Amino acid sequence: MKKIQMIIIASSLTALLGCATPRTLVLRAPAVSMTEISFDAGAKFSSAGAIKSRFCPGDNASTDDGDLNIGLIDELIAKAQKTSGAKYIANAQFFTQGNCMLLEGTSMK
Amino acid sequence: MKSGTISTLIMALLALSFTGCATYQYAKNVKMLSYDENVAKGKSLGPVLGEDCTWTILGYKLGGYPKLERAFASARNQTSSGITDGFHSQRKVSTSDSAVRYMNNVSTEYDGFNAGIVAKNCLIVKGTGYR
Protein backbone atom coordinates (compact mmCIF):
# COMPACT_ATOMS: atom_id res chain seq x y z
CA MET A 1 0.00 0.00 0.00
CA LYS A 2 2.86 2.36 0.90
CA LYS A 3 4.48 1.65 -2.46
CA ILE A 4 1.32 2.69 -4.30
CA GLN A 5 1.18 5.94 -2.30
CA MET A 6 4.83 6.66 -3.15
CA ILE A 7 4.15 6.02 -6.84
CA ILE A 8 1.13 8.36 -6.78
CA ILE A 9 3.15 11.10 -5.03
CA ALA A 10 6.08 10.71 -7.46
CA SER A 11 3.72 10.85 -10.47
CA SER A 12 1.99 13.95 -9.10
CA LEU A 13 5.33 15.68 -8.53
CA THR A 14 6.48 14.83 -12.05
CA ALA A 15 3.23 16.19 -13.49
CA LEU A 16 3.56 19.38 -11.42
CA LEU A 17 7.16 19.87 -12.52
CA GLY A 18 6.09 19.37 -16.13
CA CYS A 19 3.48 22.12 -15.77
CA ALA A 20 5.99 24.41 -14.11
CA THR A 21 8.33 24.59 -17.13
CA PRO A 22 9.47 28.21 -17.09
CA ARG A 23 8.76 30.41 -20.04
CA THR A 24 11.39 32.80 -21.31
CA LEU A 25 10.72 36.01 -23.18
CA VAL A 26 12.80 35.93 -26.37
CA LEU A 27 11.42 38.79 -28.47
CA ARG A 28 9.15 41.82 -28.22
CA ALA A 29 7.80 43.61 -31.27
CA PRO A 30 5.28 46.49 -31.42
CA ALA A 31 3.65 44.99 -34.54
CA VAL A 32 3.86 41.71 -36.49
CA SER A 33 1.89 40.25 -39.38
CA MET A 34 1.94 37.23 -41.67
CA THR A 35 -0.63 38.66 -44.08
CA GLU A 36 0.43 42.29 -44.66
CA ILE A 37 3.83 43.82 -45.44
CA SER A 38 2.79 47.39 -44.52
CA PHE A 39 -0.30 49.61 -44.37
CA ASP A 40 -1.44 52.83 -46.01
CA ALA A 41 -0.50 55.94 -44.04
CA GLY A 42 -4.12 56.78 -43.20
CA ALA A 43 -5.21 53.27 -42.26
CA LYS A 44 -6.91 53.05 -38.89
CA PHE A 45 -7.15 49.99 -36.69
CA SER A 46 -8.73 49.25 -33.37
CA SER A 47 -7.88 46.77 -30.69
CA ALA A 48 -9.97 43.60 -30.72
CA GLY A 49 -8.64 42.19 -27.48
CA ALA A 50 -5.79 40.09 -26.23
CA ILE A 51 -4.69 37.04 -28.16
CA LYS A 52 -2.49 34.06 -27.42
CA SER A 53 -1.14 31.27 -29.56
CA ARG A 54 1.15 28.34 -29.01
CA PHE A 55 3.16 26.15 -31.39
CA CYS A 56 5.11 23.02 -30.57
CA PRO A 57 7.28 20.87 -32.87
CA GLY A 58 5.02 18.23 -34.41
CA ASP A 59 1.96 20.51 -34.58
CA ASN A 60 0.35 21.04 -37.97
CA ALA A 61 2.26 23.78 -39.76
CA SER A 62 0.15 26.12 -41.86
CA THR A 63 3.06 28.08 -43.36
CA ASP A 64 5.08 25.03 -44.45
CA ASP A 65 5.65 25.26 -48.19
CA GLY A 66 6.73 21.65 -48.54
CA ASP A 67 10.43 21.93 -47.62
CA LEU A 68 9.79 20.71 -44.04
CA ASN A 69 11.57 23.77 -42.74
CA ILE A 70 9.25 25.52 -40.32
CA GLY A 71 9.47 28.98 -38.79
CA LEU A 72 8.14 28.98 -35.22
CA ILE A 73 7.38 32.72 -35.18
CA ASP A 74 5.72 32.42 -38.62
CA GLU A 75 3.44 29.70 -37.28
CA LEU A 76 2.54 31.59 -34.11
CA ILE A 77 1.59 34.77 -35.97
CA ALA A 78 -0.32 32.90 -38.71
CA LYS A 79 -2.24 30.88 -36.10
CA ALA A 80 -3.11 33.97 -34.03
CA GLN A 81 -4.25 35.92 -37.10
CA LYS A 82 -6.29 33.02 -38.42
CA THR A 83 -8.18 32.53 -35.16
CA SER A 84 -8.79 36.23 -34.50
CA GLY A 85 -9.05 37.60 -38.05
CA ALA A 86 -6.51 40.29 -37.09
CA LYS A 87 -4.81 42.46 -39.72
CA TYR A 88 -1.76 42.52 -37.47
CA ILE A 89 -0.80 41.79 -33.89
CA ALA A 90 0.31 44.66 -31.71
CA ASN A 91 2.60 44.48 -28.66
CA ALA A 92 3.66 40.97 -29.59
CA GLN A 93 5.69 39.04 -27.06
CA PHE A 94 7.29 35.73 -27.98
CA PHE A 95 8.22 33.20 -25.33
CA THR A 96 9.90 29.81 -25.34
CA GLN A 97 8.55 27.14 -22.99
CA GLY A 98 10.27 23.80 -23.23
CA ASN A 99 10.26 22.89 -26.92
CA CYS A 100 7.26 25.12 -27.61
CA MET A 101 6.90 28.79 -28.46
CA LEU A 102 4.13 31.12 -27.32
CA LEU A 103 2.81 34.43 -28.58
CA GLU A 104 0.89 36.99 -26.57
CA GLY A 105 -0.33 40.23 -28.06
CA THR A 106 -3.26 42.39 -29.06
CA SER A 107 -5.37 41.61 -32.10
CA MET A 108 -5.73 44.68 -34.36
CA LYS A 109 -8.56 44.89 -36.88
CA MET B 1 -2.68 -9.31 -40.99
CA LYS B 2 -5.36 -7.49 -42.99
CA SER B 3 -4.26 -5.32 -45.91
CA GLY B 4 -6.12 -2.35 -44.34
CA THR B 5 -4.06 -2.66 -41.16
CA ILE B 6 -0.82 -2.90 -43.15
CA SER B 7 -1.60 0.22 -45.19
CA THR B 8 -2.54 2.10 -41.99
CA LEU B 9 0.80 1.07 -40.47
CA ILE B 10 2.68 2.20 -43.58
CA MET B 11 0.84 5.54 -43.54
CA ALA B 12 1.64 6.01 -39.83
CA LEU B 13 5.34 5.20 -40.43
CA LEU B 14 5.47 7.62 -43.36
CA ALA B 15 3.82 10.34 -41.28
CA LEU B 16 6.31 9.70 -38.47
CA SER B 17 9.29 9.85 -40.82
CA PHE B 18 8.04 13.16 -42.30
CA THR B 19 7.54 14.65 -38.84
CA GLY B 20 11.00 13.47 -37.83
CA CYS B 21 12.59 15.21 -40.83
CA ALA B 22 11.07 18.62 -40.13
CA THR B 23 13.50 21.29 -39.03
CA TYR B 24 12.58 24.37 -37.00
CA GLN B 25 14.00 27.84 -36.92
CA TYR B 26 12.85 31.00 -35.16
CA ALA B 27 11.64 32.78 -38.31
CA LYS B 28 11.48 31.55 -41.87
CA ASN B 29 9.61 34.24 -43.78
CA VAL B 30 7.73 36.60 -41.47
CA LYS B 31 5.91 39.09 -43.70
CA MET B 32 6.20 42.08 -41.39
CA LEU B 33 7.93 42.72 -38.08
CA SER B 34 7.89 46.29 -36.84
CA TYR B 35 10.10 47.95 -34.24
CA ASP B 36 7.65 50.83 -34.04
CA GLU B 37 3.91 51.26 -33.49
CA ASN B 38 3.80 53.17 -36.77
CA VAL B 39 3.12 50.49 -39.40
CA ALA B 40 2.60 52.87 -42.34
CA LYS B 41 4.47 52.08 -45.54
CA GLY B 42 8.05 53.42 -45.42
CA LYS B 43 11.13 53.95 -47.57
CA SER B 44 13.13 50.85 -48.43
CA LEU B 45 16.67 50.50 -47.08
CA GLY B 46 17.31 47.27 -48.97
CA PRO B 47 18.49 44.05 -47.36
CA VAL B 48 19.39 44.40 -43.69
CA LEU B 49 21.17 41.98 -41.45
CA GLY B 50 21.68 41.73 -37.72
CA GLU B 51 23.58 39.23 -35.62
CA ASP B 52 24.34 38.24 -32.09
CA CYS B 53 27.41 36.11 -31.55
CA THR B 54 29.11 34.14 -28.81
CA TRP B 55 32.86 33.58 -28.89
CA THR B 56 34.58 30.55 -27.39
CA ILE B 57 38.32 30.78 -26.74
CA LEU B 58 40.30 27.75 -25.60
CA GLY B 59 37.04 26.07 -24.67
CA TYR B 60 35.86 28.99 -22.50
CA LYS B 61 32.64 30.56 -23.66
CA LEU B 62 32.63 34.37 -23.43
CA GLY B 63 29.07 35.07 -22.32
CA GLY B 64 25.78 33.28 -22.89
CA TYR B 65 24.14 31.87 -25.99
CA PRO B 66 23.23 34.20 -28.89
CA LYS B 67 19.91 35.93 -28.19
CA LEU B 68 17.10 36.65 -30.63
CA GLU B 69 16.25 40.07 -29.19
CA ARG B 70 19.88 41.24 -29.46
CA ALA B 71 20.09 40.01 -33.07
CA PHE B 72 16.93 41.98 -33.91
CA ALA B 73 18.32 45.06 -32.15
CA SER B 74 21.49 44.68 -34.20
CA ALA B 75 19.40 44.53 -37.40
CA ARG B 76 17.57 47.68 -36.39
CA ASN B 77 20.75 49.63 -35.62
CA GLN B 78 22.75 48.05 -38.45
CA THR B 79 25.61 47.34 -36.07
CA SER B 80 27.99 44.40 -36.29
CA SER B 81 28.54 41.96 -33.47
CA GLY B 82 31.50 42.38 -31.08
CA ILE B 83 33.44 39.90 -28.98
CA THR B 84 32.01 41.33 -25.74
CA ASP B 85 28.35 41.04 -26.83
CA GLY B 86 27.81 37.95 -24.73
CA PHE B 87 28.52 39.94 -21.54
CA HIS B 88 25.63 42.35 -22.11
CA SER B 89 22.08 41.26 -21.36
CA GLN B 90 20.55 43.99 -23.56
CA ARG B 91 21.65 45.93 -26.59
CA LYS B 92 20.69 49.58 -26.87
CA VAL B 93 17.99 50.17 -29.45
CA SER B 94 18.48 53.27 -31.52
CA THR B 95 15.57 55.62 -32.03
CA SER B 96 17.35 57.76 -34.60
CA ASP B 97 15.85 58.45 -38.02
CA SER B 98 18.41 56.20 -39.72
CA ALA B 99 17.25 53.14 -37.74
CA VAL B 100 15.14 50.48 -39.40
CA ARG B 101 11.44 51.03 -38.55
CA TYR B 102 10.14 47.70 -39.79
CA MET B 103 11.29 44.65 -41.73
CA ASN B 104 9.67 42.45 -44.36
CA ASN B 105 10.40 38.81 -45.17
CA VAL B 106 12.28 38.20 -41.97
CA SER B 107 14.28 35.02 -41.50
CA THR B 108 16.77 33.74 -38.94
CA GLU B 109 19.64 31.30 -39.19
CA TYR B 110 22.63 30.08 -37.21
CA ASP B 111 26.17 30.56 -38.52
CA GLY B 112 29.73 30.56 -37.22
CA PHE B 113 32.99 28.65 -37.25
CA ASN B 114 35.14 26.47 -35.04
CA ALA B 115 38.90 26.79 -35.55
CA GLY B 116 39.89 24.69 -32.53
CA ILE B 117 41.26 27.35 -30.21
CA VAL B 118 38.62 29.88 -31.15
CA ALA B 119 34.99 29.42 -32.18
CA LYS B 120 32.18 31.79 -33.03
CA ASN B 121 28.44 30.99 -32.98
CA CYS B 122 26.01 33.54 -34.34
CA LEU B 123 22.27 33.96 -34.61
CA ILE B 124 21.59 35.98 -37.74
CA VAL B 125 18.45 37.95 -38.64
CA LYS B 126 17.83 38.90 -42.28
CA GLY B 127 15.15 40.87 -44.02
CA THR B 128 14.29 43.92 -46.08
CA GLY B 129 14.46 47.06 -43.99
CA TYR B 130 12.21 50.13 -44.15
CA ARG B 131 12.25 53.41 -42.27
mmCIF file of C-alpha atoms in Angstrom:
data_model
loop_
_atom_site.group_PDB
_atom_site.id
_atom_site.type_symbol
_atom_site.label_atom_id
_atom_site.label_comp_id
_atom_site.label_asym_id
_atom_site.label_seq_id
_atom_site.Cartn_x
_atom_site.Cartn_y
_atom_site.Cartn_z
ATOM 1 C CA MET A 1 0.000 0.000 0.000
ATOM 2 C CA LYS A 2 2.862 2.364 0.898
ATOM 3 C CA LYS A 3 4.479 1.647 -2.462
ATOM 4 C CA ILE A 4 1.322 2.691 -4.296
ATOM 5 C CA GLN A 5 1.182 5.942 -2.299
ATOM 6 C CA MET A 6 4.829 6.659 -3.152
ATOM 7 C CA ILE A 7 4.152 6.018 -6.845
ATOM 8 C CA ILE A 8 1.134 8.362 -6.785
ATOM 9 C CA ILE A 9 3.147 11.100 -5.028
ATOM 10 C CA ALA A 10 6.078 10.707 -7.458
ATOM 11 C CA SER A 11 3.718 10.845 -10.471
ATOM 12 C CA SER A 12 1.986 13.947 -9.101
ATOM 13 C CA LEU A 13 5.326 15.683 -8.529
ATOM 14 C CA THR A 14 6.480 14.828 -12.050
ATOM 15 C CA ALA A 15 3.231 16.187 -13.486
ATOM 16 C CA LEU A 16 3.555 19.378 -11.420
ATOM 17 C CA LEU A 17 7.160 19.873 -12.521
ATOM 18 C CA GLY A 18 6.093 19.369 -16.135
ATOM 19 C CA CYS A 19 3.481 22.124 -15.774
ATOM 20 C CA ALA A 20 5.995 24.406 -14.112
ATOM 21 C CA THR A 21 8.331 24.590 -17.131
ATOM 22 C CA PRO A 22 9.472 28.207 -17.090
ATOM 23 C CA ARG A 23 8.757 30.414 -20.042
ATOM 24 C CA THR A 24 11.393 32.798 -21.305
ATOM 25 C CA LEU A 25 10.723 36.009 -23.178
ATOM 26 C CA VAL A 26 12.801 35.933 -26.369
ATOM 27 C CA LEU A 27 11.420 38.787 -28.466
ATOM 28 C CA ARG A 28 9.148 41.821 -28.220
ATOM 29 C CA ALA A 29 7.804 43.606 -31.274
ATOM 30 C CA PRO A 30 5.283 46.485 -31.420
ATOM 31 C CA ALA A 31 3.650 44.988 -34.544
ATOM 32 C CA VAL A 32 3.859 41.708 -36.488
ATOM 33 C CA SER A 33 1.887 40.251 -39.384
ATOM 34 C CA MET A 34 1.942 37.228 -41.668
ATOM 35 C CA THR A 35 -0.630 38.662 -44.085
ATOM 36 C CA GLU A 36 0.435 42.294 -44.662
ATOM 37 C CA ILE A 37 3.830 43.821 -45.442
ATOM 38 C CA SER A 38 2.785 47.387 -44.520
ATOM 39 C CA PHE A 39 -0.298 49.608 -44.372
ATOM 40 C CA ASP A 40 -1.441 52.833 -46.007
ATOM 41 C CA ALA A 41 -0.498 55.936 -44.036
ATOM 42 C CA GLY A 42 -4.121 56.785 -43.205
ATOM 43 C CA ALA A 43 -5.214 53.271 -42.259
ATOM 44 C CA LYS A 44 -6.913 53.055 -38.886
ATOM 45 C CA PHE A 45 -7.148 49.989 -36.692
ATOM 46 C CA SER A 46 -8.729 49.246 -33.373
ATOM 47 C CA SER A 47 -7.877 46.775 -30.686
ATOM 48 C CA ALA A 48 -9.971 43.604 -30.721
ATOM 49 C CA GLY A 49 -8.638 42.187 -27.479
ATOM 50 C CA ALA A 50 -5.790 40.087 -26.225
ATOM 51 C CA ILE A 51 -4.690 37.042 -28.162
ATOM 52 C CA LYS A 52 -2.486 34.056 -27.423
ATOM 53 C CA SER A 53 -1.137 31.272 -29.560
ATOM 54 C CA ARG A 54 1.151 28.339 -29.006
ATOM 55 C CA PHE A 55 3.155 26.146 -31.386
ATOM 56 C CA CYS A 56 5.112 23.023 -30.574
ATOM 57 C CA PRO A 57 7.277 20.867 -32.870
ATOM 58 C CA GLY A 58 5.021 18.229 -34.406
ATOM 59 C CA ASP A 59 1.958 20.506 -34.580
ATOM 60 C CA ASN A 60 0.346 21.042 -37.971
ATOM 61 C CA ALA A 61 2.264 23.777 -39.757
ATOM 62 C CA SER A 62 0.150 26.121 -41.858
ATOM 63 C CA THR A 63 3.063 28.082 -43.360
ATOM 64 C CA ASP A 64 5.084 25.033 -44.453
ATOM 65 C CA ASP A 65 5.651 25.260 -48.193
ATOM 66 C CA GLY A 66 6.735 21.652 -48.543
ATOM 67 C CA ASP A 67 10.428 21.928 -47.623
ATOM 68 C CA LEU A 68 9.790 20.705 -44.045
ATOM 69 C CA ASN A 69 11.567 23.768 -42.742
ATOM 70 C CA ILE A 70 9.255 25.520 -40.321
ATOM 71 C CA GLY A 71 9.474 28.985 -38.789
ATOM 72 C CA LEU A 72 8.144 28.975 -35.222
ATOM 73 C CA ILE A 73 7.379 32.723 -35.180
ATOM 74 C CA ASP A 74 5.720 32.415 -38.622
ATOM 75 C CA GLU A 75 3.445 29.702 -37.285
ATOM 76 C CA LEU A 76 2.537 31.595 -34.109
ATOM 77 C CA ILE A 77 1.586 34.765 -35.971
ATOM 78 C CA ALA A 78 -0.318 32.900 -38.707
ATOM 79 C CA LYS A 79 -2.241 30.878 -36.104
ATOM 80 C CA ALA A 80 -3.107 33.969 -34.033
ATOM 81 C CA GLN A 81 -4.246 35.924 -37.103
ATOM 82 C CA LYS A 82 -6.292 33.016 -38.416
ATOM 83 C CA THR A 83 -8.176 32.527 -35.160
ATOM 84 C CA SER A 84 -8.790 36.234 -34.504
ATOM 85 C CA GLY A 85 -9.050 37.604 -38.046
ATOM 86 C CA ALA A 86 -6.514 40.291 -37.093
ATOM 87 C CA LYS A 87 -4.810 42.463 -39.717
ATOM 88 C CA TYR A 88 -1.764 42.525 -37.467
ATOM 89 C CA ILE A 89 -0.800 41.789 -33.887
ATOM 90 C CA ALA A 90 0.314 44.661 -31.707
ATOM 91 C CA ASN A 91 2.602 44.481 -28.662
ATOM 92 C CA ALA A 92 3.665 40.967 -29.592
ATOM 93 C CA GLN A 93 5.690 39.042 -27.065
ATOM 94 C CA PHE A 94 7.288 35.731 -27.982
ATOM 95 C CA PHE A 95 8.223 33.199 -25.326
ATOM 96 C CA THR A 96 9.898 29.808 -25.335
ATOM 97 C CA GLN A 97 8.554 27.143 -22.986
ATOM 98 C CA GLY A 98 10.266 23.797 -23.232
ATOM 99 C CA ASN A 99 10.261 22.894 -26.922
ATOM 100 C CA CYS A 100 7.257 25.124 -27.614
ATOM 101 C CA MET A 101 6.898 28.792 -28.464
ATOM 102 C CA LEU A 102 4.127 31.121 -27.317
ATOM 103 C CA LEU A 103 2.814 34.435 -28.585
ATOM 104 C CA GLU A 104 0.891 36.995 -26.567
ATOM 105 C CA GLY A 105 -0.332 40.228 -28.056
ATOM 106 C CA THR A 106 -3.259 42.386 -29.064
ATOM 107 C CA SER A 107 -5.370 41.614 -32.099
ATOM 108 C CA MET A 108 -5.728 44.677 -34.357
ATOM 109 C CA LYS A 109 -8.564 44.890 -36.884
ATOM 110 C CA MET B 1 -2.683 -9.313 -40.988
ATOM 111 C CA LYS B 2 -5.360 -7.493 -42.992
ATOM 112 C CA SER B 3 -4.264 -5.320 -45.909
ATOM 113 C CA GLY B 4 -6.119 -2.355 -44.343
ATOM 114 C CA THR B 5 -4.057 -2.660 -41.161
ATOM 115 C CA ILE B 6 -0.818 -2.899 -43.154
ATOM 116 C CA SER B 7 -1.600 0.216 -45.193
ATOM 117 C CA THR B 8 -2.542 2.101 -41.992
ATOM 118 C CA LEU B 9 0.800 1.066 -40.465
ATOM 119 C CA ILE B 10 2.681 2.195 -43.581
ATOM 120 C CA MET B 11 0.838 5.544 -43.541
ATOM 121 C CA ALA B 12 1.644 6.005 -39.834
ATOM 122 C CA LEU B 13 5.335 5.201 -40.430
ATOM 123 C CA LEU B 14 5.470 7.619 -43.358
ATOM 124 C CA ALA B 15 3.822 10.342 -41.276
ATOM 125 C CA LEU B 16 6.315 9.701 -38.471
ATOM 126 C CA SER B 17 9.290 9.853 -40.824
ATOM 127 C CA PHE B 18 8.038 13.162 -42.303
ATOM 128 C CA THR B 19 7.544 14.651 -38.842
ATOM 129 C CA GLY B 20 10.997 13.471 -37.830
ATOM 130 C CA CYS B 21 12.589 15.209 -40.829
ATOM 131 C CA ALA B 22 11.066 18.617 -40.126
ATOM 132 C CA THR B 23 13.500 21.291 -39.025
ATOM 133 C CA TYR B 24 12.583 24.369 -37.004
ATOM 134 C CA GLN B 25 13.998 27.843 -36.924
ATOM 135 C CA TYR B 26 12.851 31.004 -35.156
ATOM 136 C CA ALA B 27 11.635 32.783 -38.307
ATOM 137 C CA LYS B 28 11.479 31.551 -41.871
ATOM 138 C CA ASN B 29 9.610 34.244 -43.784
ATOM 139 C CA VAL B 30 7.727 36.595 -41.473
ATOM 140 C CA LYS B 31 5.914 39.085 -43.700
ATOM 141 C CA MET B 32 6.201 42.080 -41.391
ATOM 142 C CA LEU B 33 7.927 42.717 -38.075
ATOM 143 C CA SER B 34 7.885 46.292 -36.844
ATOM 144 C CA TYR B 35 10.102 47.952 -34.237
ATOM 145 C CA ASP B 36 7.646 50.827 -34.036
ATOM 146 C CA GLU B 37 3.911 51.262 -33.489
ATOM 147 C CA ASN B 38 3.799 53.172 -36.767
ATOM 148 C CA VAL B 39 3.116 50.488 -39.398
ATOM 149 C CA ALA B 40 2.599 52.870 -42.338
ATOM 150 C CA LYS B 41 4.466 52.085 -45.543
ATOM 151 C CA GLY B 42 8.050 53.422 -45.420
ATOM 152 C CA LYS B 43 11.127 53.951 -47.574
ATOM 153 C CA SER B 44 13.133 50.847 -48.434
ATOM 154 C CA LEU B 45 16.669 50.501 -47.077
ATOM 155 C CA GLY B 46 17.307 47.272 -48.968
ATOM 156 C CA PRO B 47 18.493 44.055 -47.357
ATOM 157 C CA VAL B 48 19.386 44.403 -43.688
ATOM 158 C CA LEU B 49 21.173 41.977 -41.446
ATOM 159 C CA GLY B 50 21.684 41.727 -37.718
ATOM 160 C CA GLU B 51 23.584 39.235 -35.622
ATOM 161 C CA ASP B 52 24.336 38.236 -32.088
ATOM 162 C CA CYS B 53 27.414 36.111 -31.551
ATOM 163 C CA THR B 54 29.107 34.145 -28.814
ATOM 164 C CA TRP B 55 32.856 33.576 -28.893
ATOM 165 C CA THR B 56 34.582 30.548 -27.395
ATOM 166 C CA ILE B 57 38.319 30.785 -26.743
ATOM 167 C CA LEU B 58 40.303 27.746 -25.600
ATOM 168 C CA GLY B 59 37.042 26.070 -24.670
ATOM 169 C CA TYR B 60 35.861 28.988 -22.503
ATOM 170 C CA LYS B 61 32.636 30.565 -23.658
ATOM 171 C CA LEU B 62 32.632 34.366 -23.434
ATOM 172 C CA GLY B 63 29.067 35.068 -22.316
ATOM 173 C CA GLY B 64 25.779 33.281 -22.886
ATOM 174 C CA TYR B 65 24.138 31.874 -25.986
ATOM 175 C CA PRO B 66 23.228 34.200 -28.891
ATOM 176 C CA LYS B 67 19.911 35.929 -28.190
ATOM 177 C CA LEU B 68 17.102 36.651 -30.627
ATOM 178 C CA GLU B 69 16.254 40.068 -29.191
ATOM 179 C CA ARG B 70 19.883 41.243 -29.464
ATOM 180 C CA ALA B 71 20.092 40.006 -33.067
ATOM 181 C CA PHE B 72 16.927 41.983 -33.913
ATOM 182 C CA ALA B 73 18.319 45.060 -32.152
ATOM 183 C CA SER B 74 21.495 44.684 -34.203
ATOM 184 C CA ALA B 75 19.404 44.530 -37.403
ATOM 185 C CA ARG B 76 17.572 47.681 -36.394
ATOM 186 C CA ASN B 77 20.747 49.634 -35.617
ATOM 187 C CA GLN B 78 22.753 48.052 -38.450
ATOM 188 C CA THR B 79 25.613 47.344 -36.067
ATOM 189 C CA SER B 80 27.987 44.404 -36.287
ATOM 190 C CA SER B 81 28.545 41.957 -33.468
ATOM 191 C CA GLY B 82 31.496 42.376 -31.076
ATOM 192 C CA ILE B 83 33.442 39.901 -28.982
ATOM 193 C CA THR B 84 32.010 41.328 -25.743
ATOM 194 C CA ASP B 85 28.348 41.044 -26.829
ATOM 195 C CA GLY B 86 27.815 37.955 -24.729
ATOM 196 C CA PHE B 87 28.519 39.944 -21.541
ATOM 197 C CA HIS B 88 25.635 42.355 -22.109
ATOM 198 C CA SER B 89 22.076 41.259 -21.362
ATOM 199 C CA GLN B 90 20.554 43.988 -23.564
ATOM 200 C CA ARG B 91 21.653 45.932 -26.591
ATOM 201 C CA LYS B 92 20.687 49.579 -26.866
ATOM 202 C CA VAL B 93 17.994 50.169 -29.448
ATOM 203 C CA SER B 94 18.483 53.274 -31.517
ATOM 204 C CA THR B 95 15.573 55.618 -32.025
ATOM 205 C CA SER B 96 17.348 57.759 -34.604
ATOM 206 C CA ASP B 97 15.854 58.453 -38.022
ATOM 207 C CA SER B 98 18.409 56.201 -39.720
ATOM 208 C CA ALA B 99 17.252 53.137 -37.744
ATOM 209 C CA VAL B 100 15.143 50.477 -39.401
ATOM 210 C CA ARG B 101 11.441 51.031 -38.548
ATOM 211 C CA TYR B 102 10.145 47.704 -39.794
ATOM 212 C CA MET B 103 11.290 44.653 -41.733
ATOM 213 C CA ASN B 104 9.672 42.449 -44.364
ATOM 214 C CA ASN B 105 10.403 38.808 -45.175
ATOM 215 C CA VAL B 106 12.278 38.195 -41.967
ATOM 216 C CA SER B 107 14.278 35.021 -41.502
ATOM 217 C CA THR B 108 16.772 33.743 -38.943
ATOM 218 C CA GLU B 109 19.642 31.297 -39.191
ATOM 219 C CA TYR B 110 22.625 30.084 -37.208
ATOM 220 C CA ASP B 111 26.174 30.558 -38.517
ATOM 221 C CA GLY B 112 29.731 30.558 -37.220
ATOM 222 C CA PHE B 113 32.993 28.647 -37.250
ATOM 223 C CA ASN B 114 35.141 26.469 -35.045
ATOM 224 C CA ALA B 115 38.903 26.791 -35.548
ATOM 225 C CA GLY B 116 39.891 24.687 -32.533
ATOM 226 C CA ILE B 117 41.262 27.346 -30.206
ATOM 227 C CA VAL B 118 38.618 29.880 -31.152
ATOM 228 C CA ALA B 119 34.990 29.421 -32.184
ATOM 229 C CA LYS B 120 32.178 31.793 -33.027
ATOM 230 C CA ASN B 121 28.437 30.992 -32.977
ATOM 231 C CA CYS B 122 26.013 33.536 -34.342
ATOM 232 C CA LEU B 123 22.268 33.964 -34.607
ATOM 233 C CA ILE B 124 21.589 35.983 -37.739
ATOM 234 C CA VAL B 125 18.453 37.950 -38.641
ATOM 235 C CA LYS B 126 17.829 38.900 -42.277
ATOM 236 C CA GLY B 127 15.147 40.867 -44.017
ATOM 237 C CA THR B 128 14.293 43.917 -46.081
ATOM 238 C CA GLY B 129 14.463 47.061 -43.991
ATOM 239 C CA TYR B 130 12.209 50.133 -44.152
ATOM 240 C CA ARG B 131 12.246 53.405 -42.266
#
